[in-house]
């Protein structure tokens, strides 16, 4: 659950920066967000999306900067 909230915050911040920079329009961001929510809620792809997210989070937390 904590990983989901962190990823949600990071992606939200990225969307805000893309909207402000002019590379992404607000309507496109809303459509992408809604699509992501529906995709994660499906029974076939939802667990895969969560597993990939957890794997990427584990990979990033293991990096030494």
mmCIF file of N, CA, C and O in Angstrom:
data_model
loop_
_atom_site.group_PDB
_atom_site.id
_atom_site.type_symbol
_atom_site.label_atom_id
_atom_site.label_comp_id
_atom_site.label_asym_id
_atom_site.label_seq_id
_atom_site.Cartn_x
_atom_site.Cartn_y
_atom_site.Cartn_z
ATOM 1 N N UNK A 1 0.818 -1.195 0.000
ATOM 2 C CA UNK A 1 0.000 0.000 0.000
ATOM 3 C C UNK A 1 0.862 1.259 0.000
ATOM 4 O O UNK A 1 0.546 2.216 -0.669
ATOM 5 N N UNK A 2 1.963 1.231 0.758
ATOM 6 C CA UNK A 2 2.826 2.408 0.813
ATOM 7 C C UNK A 2 3.490 2.662 -0.534
ATOM 8 O O UNK A 2 3.689 3.813 -0.916
ATOM 9 N N UNK A 3 3.813 1.593 -1.252
ATOM 10 C CA UNK A 3 4.429 1.753 -2.575
ATOM 11 C C UNK A 3 3.433 2.384 -3.535
ATOM 12 O O UNK A 3 3.776 3.256 -4.324
ATOM 13 N N UNK A 4 2.173 1.967 -3.457
ATOM 14 C CA UNK A 4 1.146 2.516 -4.338
ATOM 15 C C UNK A 4 0.982 4.013 -4.133
ATOM 16 O O UNK A 4 0.867 4.768 -5.090
ATOM 17 N N UNK A 5 0.984 4.448 -2.876
ATOM 18 C CA UNK A 5 0.820 5.871 -2.577
ATOM 19 C C UNK A 5 2.033 6.658 -3.063
ATOM 20 O O UNK A 5 1.891 7.724 -3.662
ATOM 21 N N UNK A 6 3.230 6.114 -2.860
ATOM 22 C CA UNK A 6 4.445 6.801 -3.302
ATOM 23 C C UNK A 6 4.487 6.915 -4.825
ATOM 24 O O UNK A 6 4.827 7.970 -5.367
ATOM 25 N N UNK A 7 4.129 5.854 -5.504
ATOM 26 C CA UNK A 7 4.123 5.884 -6.974
ATOM 27 C C UNK A 7 3.074 6.860 -7.467
ATOM 28 O O UNK A 7 3.300 7.612 -8.416
ATOM 29 N N UNK A 8 1.916 6.867 -6.820
ATOM 30 C CA UNK A 8 0.864 7.799 -7.197
ATOM 31 C C UNK A 8 1.324 9.242 -7.042
ATOM 32 O O UNK A 8 1.096 10.075 -7.927
ATOM 33 N N UNK A 9 2.003 9.549 -5.955
ATOM 34 C CA UNK A 9 2.507 10.911 -5.745
ATOM 35 C C UNK A 9 3.568 11.280 -6.773
ATOM 36 O O UNK A 9 3.560 12.386 -7.323
ATOM 37 N N UNK A 10 4.478 10.361 -7.043
ATOM 38 C CA UNK A 10 5.537 10.643 -8.017
ATOM 39 C C UNK A 10 4.941 10.871 -9.405
ATOM 40 O O UNK A 10 5.307 11.825 -10.096
ATOM 41 N N UNK A 11 4.024 10.009 -9.815
ATOM 42 C CA UNK A 11 3.411 10.182 -11.126
ATOM 43 C C UNK A 11 2.580 11.455 -11.196
ATOM 44 O O UNK A 11 2.541 12.123 -12.225
ATOM 45 N N UNK A 12 1.931 11.803 -10.101
ATOM 46 C CA UNK A 12 1.179 13.059 -10.065
ATOM 47 C C UNK A 12 2.086 14.263 -10.243
ATOM 48 O O UNK A 12 1.755 15.205 -10.978
ATOM 49 N N UNK A 13 3.232 14.233 -9.602
ATOM 50 C CA UNK A 13 4.194 15.330 -9.738
ATOM 51 C C UNK A 13 4.726 15.403 -11.166
ATOM 52 O O UNK A 13 4.861 16.491 -11.738
ATOM 53 N N UNK A 14 5.002 14.256 -11.759
ATOM 54 C CA UNK A 14 5.475 14.227 -13.153
ATOM 55 C C UNK A 14 4.426 14.812 -14.085
ATOM 56 O O UNK A 14 4.739 15.597 -14.990
ATOM 57 N N UNK A 15 3.164 14.452 -13.872
ATOM 58 C CA UNK A 15 2.084 14.973 -14.705
ATOM 59 C C UNK A 15 1.981 16.488 -14.563
ATOM 60 O O UNK A 15 1.809 17.204 -15.549
ATOM 61 N N UNK A 16 2.118 16.997 -13.342
ATOM 62 C CA UNK A 16 2.055 18.446 -13.130
ATOM 63 C C UNK A 16 3.191 19.141 -13.878
ATOM 64 O O UNK A 16 2.969 20.153 -14.548
ATOM 65 N N UNK A 17 4.406 18.605 -13.781
ATOM 66 C CA UNK A 17 5.530 19.217 -14.488
ATOM 67 C C UNK A 17 5.350 19.159 -16.002
ATOM 68 O O UNK A 17 5.683 20.099 -16.714
ATOM 69 N N UNK A 18 4.817 18.050 -16.513
ATOM 70 C CA UNK A 18 4.592 17.956 -17.952
ATOM 71 C C UNK A 18 3.510 18.921 -18.414
ATOM 72 O O UNK A 18 3.609 19.494 -19.498
ATOM 73 N N UNK A 19 2.480 19.108 -17.603
ATOM 74 C CA UNK A 19 1.423 20.066 -17.962
ATOM 75 C C UNK A 19 1.960 21.494 -17.955
ATOM 76 O O UNK A 19 1.631 22.294 -18.827
ATOM 77 N N UNK A 20 2.780 21.812 -16.976
ATOM 78 C CA UNK A 20 3.326 23.169 -16.882
ATOM 79 C C UNK A 20 4.329 23.452 -17.989
ATOM 80 O O UNK A 20 4.446 24.568 -18.458
ATOM 81 N N UNK A 21 5.081 22.442 -18.384
ATOM 82 C CA UNK A 21 6.101 22.615 -19.421
ATOM 83 C C UNK A 21 5.508 22.681 -20.819
ATOM 84 O O UNK A 21 6.226 22.957 -21.765
ATOM 85 N N UNK A 22 4.238 22.434 -20.949
ATOM 86 C CA UNK A 22 3.597 22.509 -22.251
ATOM 87 C C UNK A 22 3.660 21.233 -23.057
ATOM 88 O O UNK A 22 3.139 21.167 -24.161
ATOM 89 N N UNK A 23 4.299 20.198 -22.511
ATOM 90 C CA UNK A 23 4.407 18.947 -23.252
ATOM 91 C C UNK A 23 3.184 18.070 -23.134
ATOM 92 O O UNK A 23 2.994 17.143 -23.906
ATOM 93 N N UNK A 24 2.339 18.369 -22.157
ATOM 94 C CA UNK A 24 1.161 17.538 -21.924
ATOM 95 C C UNK A 24 -0.002 18.447 -21.566
ATOM 96 O O UNK A 24 0.120 19.313 -20.712
ATOM 97 N N UNK A 25 -1.107 18.256 -22.225
ATOM 98 C CA UNK A 25 -2.278 19.062 -21.937
ATOM 99 C C UNK A 25 -3.076 18.420 -20.815
ATOM 100 O O UNK A 25 -2.983 17.215 -20.577
ATOM 101 N N UNK A 26 -3.843 19.208 -20.106
ATOM 102 C CA UNK A 26 -4.594 18.727 -18.947
ATOM 103 C C UNK A 26 -5.567 17.618 -19.359
ATOM 104 O O UNK A 26 -5.708 16.615 -18.663
ATOM 105 N N UNK A 27 -6.213 17.773 -20.482
ATOM 106 C CA UNK A 27 -7.145 16.738 -20.946
ATOM 107 C C UNK A 27 -6.461 15.407 -21.191
ATOM 108 O O UNK A 27 -6.994 14.349 -20.844
ATOM 109 N N UNK A 28 -5.266 15.458 -21.754
ATOM 110 C CA UNK A 28 -4.515 14.231 -21.989
ATOM 111 C C UNK A 28 -4.116 13.577 -20.673
ATOM 112 O O UNK A 28 -4.148 12.347 -20.556
ATOM 113 N N UNK A 29 -3.715 14.393 -19.704
ATOM 114 C CA UNK A 29 -3.329 13.853 -18.402
ATOM 115 C C UNK A 29 -4.513 13.170 -17.725
ATOM 116 O O UNK A 29 -4.362 12.108 -17.105
ATOM 117 N N UNK A 30 -5.689 13.756 -17.827
ATOM 118 C CA UNK A 30 -6.884 13.161 -17.221
ATOM 119 C C UNK A 30 -7.206 11.831 -17.896
ATOM 120 O O UNK A 30 -7.494 10.830 -17.216
ATOM 121 N N UNK A 31 -7.148 11.797 -19.209
ATOM 122 C CA UNK A 31 -7.437 10.555 -19.938
ATOM 123 C C UNK A 31 -6.430 9.470 -19.563
ATOM 124 O O UNK A 31 -6.808 8.315 -19.320
ATOM 125 N N UNK A 32 -5.157 9.818 -19.484
ATOM 126 C CA UNK A 32 -4.139 8.836 -19.098
ATOM 127 C C UNK A 32 -4.349 8.338 -17.673
ATOM 128 O O UNK A 32 -4.193 7.150 -17.393
ATOM 129 N N UNK A 33 -4.721 9.217 -16.765
ATOM 130 C CA UNK A 33 -4.967 8.831 -15.377
ATOM 131 C C UNK A 33 -6.158 7.888 -15.268
ATOM 132 O O UNK A 33 -6.098 6.872 -14.570
ATOM 133 N N UNK A 34 -7.238 8.220 -15.951
ATOM 134 C CA UNK A 34 -8.426 7.367 -15.911
ATOM 135 C C UNK A 34 -8.126 6.002 -16.534
ATOM 136 O O UNK A 34 -8.524 4.960 -16.008
ATOM 137 N N UNK A 35 -7.392 5.991 -17.644
ATOM 138 C CA UNK A 35 -7.011 4.734 -18.271
ATOM 139 C C UNK A 35 -6.171 3.885 -17.321
ATOM 140 O O UNK A 35 -6.373 2.674 -17.211
ATOM 141 N N UNK A 36 -5.222 4.511 -16.635
ATOM 142 C CA UNK A 36 -4.382 3.788 -15.683
ATOM 143 C C UNK A 36 -5.175 3.205 -14.537
ATOM 144 O O UNK A 36 -4.921 2.085 -14.087
ATOM 145 N N UNK A 37 -6.156 3.962 -14.050
ATOM 146 C CA UNK A 37 -6.994 3.451 -12.962
ATOM 147 C C UNK A 37 -7.826 2.253 -13.422
ATOM 148 O O UNK A 37 -7.944 1.254 -12.700
ATOM 149 N N UNK A 38 -8.396 2.342 -14.600
ATOM 150 C CA UNK A 38 -9.167 1.208 -15.122
ATOM 151 C C UNK A 38 -8.269 0.007 -15.406
ATOM 152 O O UNK A 38 -8.643 -1.134 -15.147
ATOM 153 N N UNK A 39 -7.083 0.248 -15.927
ATOM 154 C CA UNK A 39 -6.155 -0.828 -16.233
ATOM 155 C C UNK A 39 -5.725 -1.555 -14.958
ATOM 156 O O UNK A 39 -5.690 -2.782 -14.912
ATOM 157 N N UNK A 40 -5.419 -0.804 -13.917
ATOM 158 C CA UNK A 40 -4.994 -1.408 -12.660
ATOM 159 C C UNK A 40 -6.142 -2.137 -11.965
ATOM 160 O O UNK A 40 -5.914 -3.048 -11.176
ATOM 161 N N UNK A 41 -7.369 -1.756 -12.266
ATOM 162 C CA UNK A 41 -8.522 -2.385 -11.636
ATOM 163 C C UNK A 41 -8.977 -3.662 -12.311
ATOM 164 O O UNK A 41 -9.804 -4.385 -11.770
ATOM 165 N N UNK A 42 -8.438 -3.987 -13.484
ATOM 166 C CA UNK A 42 -8.845 -5.204 -14.167
ATOM 167 C C UNK A 42 -8.260 -6.417 -13.464
ATOM 168 O O UNK A 42 -7.217 -6.340 -12.824
ATOM 169 N N UNK A 43 -8.928 -7.542 -13.610
ATOM 170 C CA UNK A 43 -8.478 -8.745 -12.906
ATOM 171 C C UNK A 43 -7.302 -9.421 -13.595
ATOM 172 O O UNK A 43 -6.511 -10.096 -12.953
ATOM 173 N N UNK A 44 -7.179 -9.274 -14.898
ATOM 174 C CA UNK A 44 -6.093 -9.942 -15.615
ATOM 175 C C UNK A 44 -4.793 -9.148 -15.570
ATOM 176 O O UNK A 44 -3.727 -9.719 -15.382
ATOM 177 N N UNK A 45 -4.881 -7.838 -15.751
ATOM 178 C CA UNK A 45 -3.676 -7.016 -15.854
ATOM 179 C C UNK A 45 -3.341 -6.329 -14.532
ATOM 180 O O UNK A 45 -2.192 -5.990 -14.279
ATOM 181 N N UNK A 46 -4.317 -6.142 -13.670
ATOM 182 C CA UNK A 46 -4.102 -5.437 -12.406
ATOM 183 C C UNK A 46 -2.967 -5.998 -11.565
ATOM 184 O O UNK A 46 -2.074 -5.260 -11.135
ATOM 185 N N UNK A 47 -2.946 -7.315 -11.289
ATOM 186 C CA UNK A 47 -1.831 -7.868 -10.507
ATOM 187 C C UNK A 47 -0.482 -7.703 -11.198
ATOM 188 O O UNK A 47 0.534 -7.464 -10.536
ATOM 189 N N UNK A 48 -0.464 -7.788 -12.528
ATOM 190 C CA UNK A 48 0.780 -7.592 -13.269
ATOM 191 C C UNK A 48 1.290 -6.167 -13.091
ATOM 192 O O UNK A 48 2.483 -5.950 -12.873
ATOM 193 N N UNK A 49 0.382 -5.186 -13.184
ATOM 194 C CA UNK A 49 0.761 -3.777 -13.014
ATOM 195 C C UNK A 49 1.326 -3.564 -11.617
ATOM 196 O O UNK A 49 2.359 -2.912 -11.441
ATOM 197 N N UNK A 50 0.698 -4.140 -10.605
ATOM 198 C CA UNK A 50 1.185 -3.978 -9.230
ATOM 199 C C UNK A 50 2.530 -4.675 -9.029
ATOM 200 O O UNK A 50 3.404 -4.151 -8.340
ATOM 201 N N UNK A 51 2.720 -5.852 -9.632
ATOM 202 C CA UNK A 51 4.001 -6.551 -9.517
ATOM 203 C C UNK A 51 5.130 -5.779 -10.186
ATOM 204 O O UNK A 51 6.231 -5.669 -9.638
ATOM 205 N N UNK A 52 4.862 -5.238 -11.371
ATOM 206 C CA UNK A 52 5.883 -4.443 -12.075
ATOM 207 C C UNK A 52 6.224 -3.189 -11.276
ATOM 208 O O UNK A 52 7.398 -2.830 -11.134
ATOM 209 N N UNK A 53 5.206 -2.552 -10.724
ATOM 210 C CA UNK A 53 5.438 -1.354 -9.916
ATOM 211 C C UNK A 53 6.290 -1.676 -8.694
ATOM 212 O O UNK A 53 7.234 -0.949 -8.368
ATOM 213 N N UNK A 54 5.980 -2.772 -8.023
ATOM 214 C CA UNK A 54 6.764 -3.168 -6.849
ATOM 215 C C UNK A 54 8.195 -3.535 -7.239
ATOM 216 O O UNK A 54 9.145 -3.211 -6.508
ATOM 217 N N UNK A 55 8.364 -4.188 -8.383
ATOM 218 C CA UNK A 55 9.711 -4.542 -8.842
ATOM 219 C C UNK A 55 10.539 -3.309 -9.165
ATOM 220 O O UNK A 55 11.710 -3.224 -8.793
ATOM 221 N N UNK A 56 9.941 -2.353 -9.839
ATOM 222 C CA UNK A 56 10.654 -1.105 -10.171
ATOM 223 C C UNK A 56 10.990 -0.344 -8.894
ATOM 224 O O UNK A 56 12.083 0.205 -8.759
ATOM 225 N N UNK A 57 10.060 -0.306 -7.948
ATOM 226 C CA UNK A 57 10.319 0.379 -6.673
ATOM 227 C C UNK A 57 11.469 -0.302 -5.936
ATOM 228 O O UNK A 57 12.338 0.366 -5.359
ATOM 229 N N UNK A 58 11.504 -1.630 -5.947
ATOM 230 C CA UNK A 58 12.609 -2.352 -5.317
ATOM 231 C C UNK A 58 13.925 -2.091 -6.010
ATOM 232 O O UNK A 58 14.968 -1.951 -5.351
ATOM 233 N N UNK A 59 13.900 -2.036 -7.317
ATOM 234 C CA UNK A 59 15.115 -1.750 -8.082
ATOM 235 C C UNK A 59 15.638 -0.344 -7.770
ATOM 236 O O UNK A 59 16.826 -0.154 -7.540
ATOM 237 N N UNK A 60 14.730 0.627 -7.756
ATOM 238 C CA UNK A 60 15.147 2.003 -7.487
ATOM 239 C C UNK A 60 15.623 2.182 -6.053
ATOM 240 O O UNK A 60 16.528 2.974 -5.799
ATOM 241 N N UNK A 61 15.020 1.465 -5.114
ATOM 242 C CA UNK A 61 15.453 1.621 -3.715
ATOM 243 C C UNK A 61 16.817 0.970 -3.484
ATOM 244 O O UNK A 61 17.507 1.328 -2.540
ATOM 245 N N UNK A 62 17.198 0.035 -4.342
ATOM 246 C CA UNK A 62 18.491 -0.609 -4.193
ATOM 247 C C UNK A 62 19.644 0.137 -4.843
ATOM 248 O O UNK A 62 20.791 -0.217 -4.658
ATOM 249 N N UNK A 63 19.346 1.188 -5.595
ATOM 250 C CA UNK A 63 20.399 1.949 -6.266
ATOM 251 C C UNK A 63 21.135 2.840 -5.280
ATOM 252 O O UNK A 63 20.549 3.436 -4.390
ATOM 253 N N UNK A 64 22.417 2.946 -5.474
ATOM 254 C CA UNK A 64 23.243 3.845 -4.651
ATOM 255 C C UNK A 64 23.604 5.042 -5.493
ATOM 256 O O UNK A 64 24.219 4.909 -6.555
ATOM 257 N N UNK A 65 23.209 6.208 -5.036
ATOM 258 C CA UNK A 65 23.500 7.431 -5.804
ATOM 259 C C UNK A 65 24.663 8.178 -5.235
ATOM 260 O O UNK A 65 25.004 8.266 -4.190
#
